């Protein structure tokens, strides 16, 4: 029935009250966090972290409580990029606590989104975003020299992923950057065999396996894993892997490169009948920059260990089926609400209008943690112990970073490049 087939609907009494109730239920939307924080991202990507933080504070005051987790995650990432490791961890710890609270699903909130849309719910983060809270904390602790606390975070990432894969049957894989960082920390602690195991796991899943060959070869030989050493040596006969000299140390440069993908509107046809349902999809925001790292006459191109752009797509695709089911359930609920309004008001036109209003508000949730990098890249050096200067070049921008390399130790330098 067309809503225009009769004279204009006059709302009074129960009709006005019913439609007002529908509109009230649909109010209180979480708003467009992505649009509100555009200025934050602009300052952040220019390296103006102080302005990014003040802009984020202003955006947080304007926005609803549903965006609180995003605010904390973005703030933690900005502080991390600024090298304020302890301050970043304090904020990320708060984000982790809030994430755990949000995961206790509110039945009333879930029911409300069936009538309205996903943007009205409290943002709880994609699975990989929750894992990245711990990855960033591990990097922060490692920069602060607290290897034990860093390993706690690394283990937490690995254990959570193992549970998701084994118990929840999600099509994920371990994060190579977490495994690689675990190897770095354990090697620095001289736990050689455990370091080898973590490096080997990172090697299995990293897109550039050859870049991880050196520590594997050296440690496989050191701990007596003869079969693996022979296998690796056959694959990488030209990779030098002599034991470190007494006056040598190592430096691992971790580059957080590029911009994480952004959600946009997409659509799926779950029944194959041409009835499209809107869902979020990811689009890349350009290529991650090529990063060259130089130290003591050695120059390397940093290589990708983990592509968050790829991880994000896998994690979101795992949710698509559940999103579609919920959207279909939402259509049924909205039809029921509309029928109730029509019956209450004795107006078919008002019932149809209610259904159209509710469906017009249907929209996918496009919020995400946009301050994350697209990739984690690494470059690894062995140099004489002492003070050195690391020179980093990306997109023509050159920066220098003083470091101290200690004999027999593995140092870490974490940098952000856009």
mmCIF file of C-alpha atoms in Angstrom, residues 189-415:
data_model
loop_
_atom_site.group_PDB
_atom_site.id
_atom_site.type_symbol
_atom_site.label_atom_id
_atom_site.label_comp_id
_atom_site.label_asym_id
_atom_site.label_seq_id
_atom_site.Cartn_x
_atom_site.Cartn_y
_atom_site.Cartn_z
ATOM 1 C CA UNK A 189 66.807 -12.431 28.442
ATOM 2 C CA UNK A 190 69.089 -15.194 27.066
ATOM 3 C CA UNK A 191 66.227 -17.696 27.029
ATOM 4 C CA UNK A 192 67.548 -19.035 23.738
ATOM 5 C CA UNK A 193 65.203 -21.948 23.094
ATOM 6 C CA UNK A 194 62.050 -20.000 23.930
ATOM 7 C CA UNK A 195 63.294 -17.199 21.686
ATOM 8 C CA UNK A 196 63.799 -19.694 18.882
ATOM 9 C CA UNK A 197 60.223 -21.010 19.307
ATOM 10 C CA UNK A 198 58.725 -17.509 19.082
ATOM 11 C CA UNK A 199 60.855 -16.557 16.080
ATOM 12 C CA UNK A 200 59.886 -19.838 14.389
ATOM 13 C CA UNK A 201 56.177 -19.114 14.907
ATOM 14 C CA UNK A 202 56.602 -15.612 13.491
ATOM 15 C CA UNK A 203 58.501 -17.113 10.551
ATOM 16 C CA UNK A 204 55.578 -19.452 9.781
ATOM 17 C CA UNK A 205 53.051 -16.648 9.371
ATOM 18 C CA UNK A 206 55.061 -13.593 8.298
ATOM 19 C CA UNK A 207 54.660 -12.525 4.641
ATOM 20 C CA UNK A 208 58.444 -12.130 4.213
ATOM 21 C CA UNK A 209 59.994 -15.252 5.713
ATOM 22 C CA UNK A 210 63.508 -14.531 4.443
ATOM 23 C CA UNK A 211 63.696 -11.415 6.609
ATOM 24 C CA UNK A 212 63.349 -13.572 9.740
ATOM 25 C CA UNK A 213 65.921 -16.178 8.776
ATOM 26 C CA UNK A 214 68.987 -14.763 10.571
ATOM 27 C CA UNK A 215 67.885 -15.169 14.213
ATOM 28 C CA UNK A 216 66.354 -18.557 13.404
ATOM 29 C CA UNK A 217 69.591 -19.868 11.888
ATOM 30 C CA UNK A 218 71.751 -18.509 14.683
ATOM 31 C CA UNK A 219 69.549 -19.773 17.518
ATOM 32 C CA UNK A 220 68.760 -23.150 15.932
ATOM 33 C CA UNK A 221 72.494 -23.806 15.793
ATOM 34 C CA UNK A 222 73.029 -22.447 19.308
ATOM 35 C CA UNK A 223 70.385 -24.618 20.998
ATOM 36 C CA UNK A 224 71.198 -27.766 19.038
ATOM 37 C CA UNK A 225 68.086 -28.003 16.866
ATOM 38 C CA UNK A 226 70.191 -29.700 14.223
ATOM 39 C CA UNK A 227 67.435 -30.858 11.869
ATOM 40 C CA UNK A 228 65.839 -27.421 11.730
ATOM 41 C CA UNK A 229 69.236 -25.783 11.336
ATOM 42 C CA UNK A 230 70.046 -28.013 8.353
ATOM 43 C CA UNK A 231 66.649 -27.291 6.784
ATOM 44 C CA UNK A 232 67.024 -23.525 7.249
ATOM 45 C CA UNK A 233 70.600 -23.542 6.020
ATOM 46 C CA UNK A 234 69.507 -25.279 2.834
ATOM 47 C CA UNK A 235 66.914 -22.546 2.247
ATOM 48 C CA UNK A 236 69.121 -19.605 3.202
ATOM 49 C CA UNK A 237 72.743 -20.569 2.495
ATOM 50 C CA UNK A 238 73.796 -16.944 1.975
ATOM 51 C CA UNK A 239 72.401 -15.482 5.224
ATOM 52 C CA UNK A 240 75.275 -14.698 7.661
ATOM 53 C CA UNK A 241 74.475 -15.971 11.173
ATOM 54 C CA UNK A 242 77.730 -16.156 13.089
ATOM 55 C CA UNK A 243 77.480 -16.007 16.899
ATOM 56 C CA UNK A 244 77.711 -12.504 18.318
ATOM 57 C CA UNK A 245 81.173 -11.405 19.370
ATOM 58 C CA UNK A 246 81.594 -10.461 23.063
ATOM 59 C CA UNK A 247 81.577 -6.758 22.211
ATOM 60 C CA UNK A 248 78.572 -6.947 19.843
ATOM 61 C CA UNK A 249 74.909 -6.207 20.446
ATOM 62 C CA UNK A 250 71.755 -6.094 18.354
ATOM 63 C CA UNK A 251 69.153 -3.475 17.548
ATOM 64 C CA UNK A 252 65.656 -4.245 16.247
ATOM 65 C CA UNK A 253 63.826 -1.284 14.691
ATOM 66 C CA UNK A 254 60.037 -1.685 14.643
ATOM 67 C CA UNK A 255 58.323 0.675 12.214
ATOM 68 C CA UNK A 256 54.577 1.183 12.544
ATOM 69 C CA UNK A 257 53.923 2.185 8.953
ATOM 70 C CA UNK A 258 50.985 3.643 7.054
ATOM 71 C CA UNK A 259 47.332 4.049 7.958
ATOM 72 C CA UNK A 260 44.983 1.269 9.013
ATOM 73 C CA UNK A 261 42.040 0.597 6.646
ATOM 74 C CA UNK A 262 38.804 2.539 7.045
ATOM 75 C CA UNK A 263 35.306 1.135 7.094
ATOM 76 C CA UNK A 264 32.873 2.155 4.381
ATOM 77 C CA UNK A 265 29.337 1.174 3.403
ATOM 78 C CA UNK A 266 29.014 -2.070 1.529
ATOM 79 C CA UNK A 267 26.143 -4.427 0.807
ATOM 80 C CA UNK A 268 25.419 -8.146 0.710
ATOM 81 C CA UNK A 269 22.530 -10.152 -0.706
ATOM 82 C CA UNK A 270 22.125 -12.923 1.894
ATOM 83 C CA UNK A 271 19.232 -14.654 0.151
ATOM 84 C CA UNK A 272 20.362 -14.209 -3.426
ATOM 85 C CA UNK A 273 17.053 -12.580 -4.296
ATOM 86 C CA UNK A 274 18.329 -9.064 -4.846
ATOM 87 C CA UNK A 275 17.459 -7.801 -1.369
ATOM 88 C CA UNK A 276 20.645 -5.957 -0.401
ATOM 89 C CA UNK A 277 21.565 -5.415 3.239
ATOM 90 C CA UNK A 278 24.147 -2.805 4.184
ATOM 91 C CA UNK A 279 27.263 -3.974 6.021
ATOM 92 C CA UNK A 280 30.653 -2.365 6.682
ATOM 93 C CA UNK A 281 33.615 -3.211 4.475
ATOM 94 C CA UNK A 282 37.225 -2.059 4.686
ATOM 95 C CA UNK A 283 38.999 0.141 2.166
ATOM 96 C CA UNK A 284 42.728 0.812 2.251
ATOM 97 C CA UNK A 285 43.952 4.360 2.831
ATOM 98 C CA UNK A 286 46.941 4.244 0.531
ATOM 99 C CA UNK A 287 50.136 2.221 0.565
ATOM 100 C CA UNK A 288 52.296 1.897 3.649
ATOM 101 C CA UNK A 289 55.509 3.869 3.109
ATOM 102 C CA UNK A 290 58.736 2.113 2.166
ATOM 103 C CA UNK A 291 61.111 2.698 5.080
ATOM 104 C CA UNK A 292 64.898 2.572 4.838
ATOM 105 C CA UNK A 293 66.921 2.212 8.050
ATOM 106 C CA UNK A 294 70.671 2.875 8.265
ATOM 107 C CA UNK A 295 73.046 2.143 11.147
ATOM 108 C CA UNK A 296 76.863 2.056 11.240
ATOM 109 C CA UNK A 297 77.308 1.847 7.488
ATOM 110 C CA UNK A 298 74.571 -0.795 7.118
ATOM 111 C CA UNK A 299 71.341 0.050 5.308
ATOM 112 C CA UNK A 300 68.196 -2.076 5.183
ATOM 113 C CA UNK A 301 64.698 -1.795 3.818
ATOM 114 C CA UNK A 302 62.318 -2.495 6.708
ATOM 115 C CA UNK A 303 60.190 -5.539 5.873
ATOM 116 C CA UNK A 304 56.571 -6.247 6.735
ATOM 117 C CA UNK A 305 56.051 -8.725 9.568
ATOM 118 C CA UNK A 306 52.311 -8.142 10.054
ATOM 119 C CA UNK A 307 49.820 -6.404 7.764
ATOM 120 C CA UNK A 308 46.994 -5.069 9.912
ATOM 121 C CA UNK A 309 45.192 -4.159 6.707
ATOM 122 C CA UNK A 310 44.972 -7.882 5.893
ATOM 123 C CA UNK A 311 44.190 -8.909 9.485
ATOM 124 C CA UNK A 312 41.343 -6.385 9.678
ATOM 125 C CA UNK A 313 39.605 -7.841 6.626
ATOM 126 C CA UNK A 314 39.800 -11.415 7.972
ATOM 127 C CA UNK A 315 38.387 -10.385 11.346
ATOM 128 C CA UNK A 316 35.552 -8.304 9.862
ATOM 129 C CA UNK A 317 34.586 -10.994 7.343
ATOM 130 C CA UNK A 318 34.207 -13.431 10.232
ATOM 131 C CA UNK A 319 31.484 -11.162 11.648
ATOM 132 C CA UNK A 320 29.588 -10.583 8.392
ATOM 133 C CA UNK A 321 27.375 -13.657 8.734
ATOM 134 C CA UNK A 322 26.307 -12.665 12.241
ATOM 135 C CA UNK A 323 25.692 -9.077 11.084
ATOM 136 C CA UNK A 324 23.431 -10.244 8.258
ATOM 137 C CA UNK A 325 21.432 -12.491 10.596
ATOM 138 C CA UNK A 326 20.972 -9.615 13.012
ATOM 139 C CA UNK A 327 19.909 -7.255 10.217
ATOM 140 C CA UNK A 328 17.285 -9.735 9.029
ATOM 141 C CA UNK A 329 16.024 -10.114 12.591
ATOM 142 C CA UNK A 330 15.924 -6.336 12.846
ATOM 143 C CA UNK A 331 13.702 -6.072 9.769
ATOM 144 C CA UNK A 332 11.242 -8.477 11.380
ATOM 145 C CA UNK A 333 11.259 -6.545 14.654
ATOM 146 C CA UNK A 334 10.731 -3.242 12.855
ATOM 147 C CA UNK A 335 7.816 -4.720 10.938
ATOM 148 C CA UNK A 336 6.310 -5.827 14.241
ATOM 149 C CA UNK A 337 6.745 -2.376 15.786
ATOM 150 C CA UNK A 338 5.197 -0.756 12.722
ATOM 151 C CA UNK A 339 2.244 -3.154 12.800
ATOM 152 C CA UNK A 340 1.751 -2.344 16.484
ATOM 153 C CA UNK A 341 1.741 1.394 15.776
ATOM 154 C CA UNK A 342 -0.754 0.858 12.946
ATOM 155 C CA UNK A 343 -3.025 -1.202 15.169
ATOM 156 C CA UNK A 344 -2.770 1.209 18.096
ATOM 157 C CA UNK A 345 -3.609 4.215 15.961
ATOM 158 C CA UNK A 346 -6.027 2.383 13.635
ATOM 159 C CA UNK A 347 -3.996 3.845 10.768
ATOM 160 C CA UNK A 348 -2.367 1.635 8.134
ATOM 161 C CA UNK A 349 -0.630 4.738 6.770
ATOM 162 C CA UNK A 350 1.021 5.472 10.106
ATOM 163 C CA UNK A 351 2.141 1.865 10.392
ATOM 164 C CA UNK A 352 3.762 2.038 6.958
ATOM 165 C CA UNK A 353 5.327 5.394 7.799
ATOM 166 C CA UNK A 354 6.764 3.967 11.015
ATOM 167 C CA UNK A 355 8.300 1.045 9.124
ATOM 168 C CA UNK A 356 9.826 3.372 6.516
ATOM 169 C CA UNK A 357 11.254 5.679 9.194
ATOM 170 C CA UNK A 358 12.822 2.780 11.083
ATOM 171 C CA UNK A 359 14.330 1.267 7.943
ATOM 172 C CA UNK A 360 15.627 4.644 6.749
ATOM 173 C CA UNK A 361 17.721 4.815 9.914
ATOM 174 C CA UNK A 362 19.336 1.465 9.183
ATOM 175 C CA UNK A 363 23.068 1.982 8.651
ATOM 176 C CA UNK A 364 26.237 -0.028 9.289
ATOM 177 C CA UNK A 365 28.610 0.984 12.058
ATOM 178 C CA UNK A 366 31.635 2.590 10.374
ATOM 179 C CA UNK A 367 33.588 3.361 13.528
ATOM 180 C CA UNK A 368 37.084 1.882 13.880
ATOM 181 C CA UNK A 369 40.492 2.498 15.459
ATOM 182 C CA UNK A 370 41.888 4.664 12.667
ATOM 183 C CA UNK A 371 45.131 5.714 14.388
ATOM 184 C CA UNK A 372 46.535 2.183 14.073
ATOM 185 C CA UNK A 373 49.204 1.528 11.423
ATOM 186 C CA UNK A 374 48.632 -0.488 8.267
ATOM 187 C CA UNK A 375 51.750 -2.569 8.861
ATOM 188 C CA UNK A 376 54.399 -3.515 11.370
ATOM 189 C CA UNK A 377 57.785 -3.505 9.644
ATOM 190 C CA UNK A 378 61.142 -4.495 11.129
ATOM 191 C CA UNK A 379 64.832 -3.968 10.426
ATOM 192 C CA UNK A 380 67.490 -5.789 12.441
ATOM 193 C CA UNK A 381 71.162 -4.931 12.996
ATOM 194 C CA UNK A 382 74.170 -6.328 14.846
ATOM 195 C CA UNK A 383 76.744 -3.677 15.670
ATOM 196 C CA UNK A 384 79.581 -3.002 18.136
ATOM 197 C CA UNK A 385 78.338 -2.070 21.603
ATOM 198 C CA UNK A 386 78.165 1.666 22.264
ATOM 199 C CA UNK A 387 76.255 4.783 21.251
ATOM 200 C CA UNK A 388 74.989 4.991 17.688
ATOM 201 C CA UNK A 389 72.661 7.049 15.502
ATOM 202 C CA UNK A 390 69.871 5.387 13.550
ATOM 203 C CA UNK A 391 68.899 7.155 10.337
ATOM 204 C CA UNK A 392 65.375 6.495 9.031
ATOM 205 C CA UNK A 393 64.117 7.560 5.594
ATOM 206 C CA UNK A 394 60.532 7.311 4.298
ATOM 207 C CA UNK A 395 58.828 9.288 1.525
ATOM 208 C CA UNK A 396 61.883 11.581 1.454
ATOM 209 C CA UNK A 397 61.618 12.428 5.165
ATOM 210 C CA UNK A 398 64.786 11.719 7.144
ATOM 211 C CA UNK A 399 64.970 11.460 10.936
ATOM 212 C CA UNK A 400 67.822 10.509 13.242
ATOM 213 C CA UNK A 401 67.540 8.672 16.540
ATOM 214 C CA UNK A 402 70.323 8.177 19.117
ATOM 215 C CA UNK A 403 70.500 4.666 20.602
ATOM 216 C CA UNK A 404 72.724 2.782 23.002
ATOM 217 C CA UNK A 405 73.550 -0.811 22.098
ATOM 218 C CA UNK A 406 74.763 -2.972 24.980
ATOM 219 C CA UNK A 407 77.044 -6.014 24.559
ATOM 220 C CA UNK A 408 75.110 -9.271 24.223
ATOM 221 C CA UNK A 409 71.751 -7.487 24.441
ATOM 222 C CA UNK A 410 68.923 -6.909 21.957
ATOM 223 C CA UNK A 411 67.754 -3.293 21.944
ATOM 224 C CA UNK A 412 64.444 -2.035 20.546
ATOM 225 C CA UNK A 413 63.538 1.196 18.748
ATOM 226 C CA UNK A 414 59.859 1.808 17.916
ATOM 227 C CA UNK A 415 58.948 4.456 15.309
#
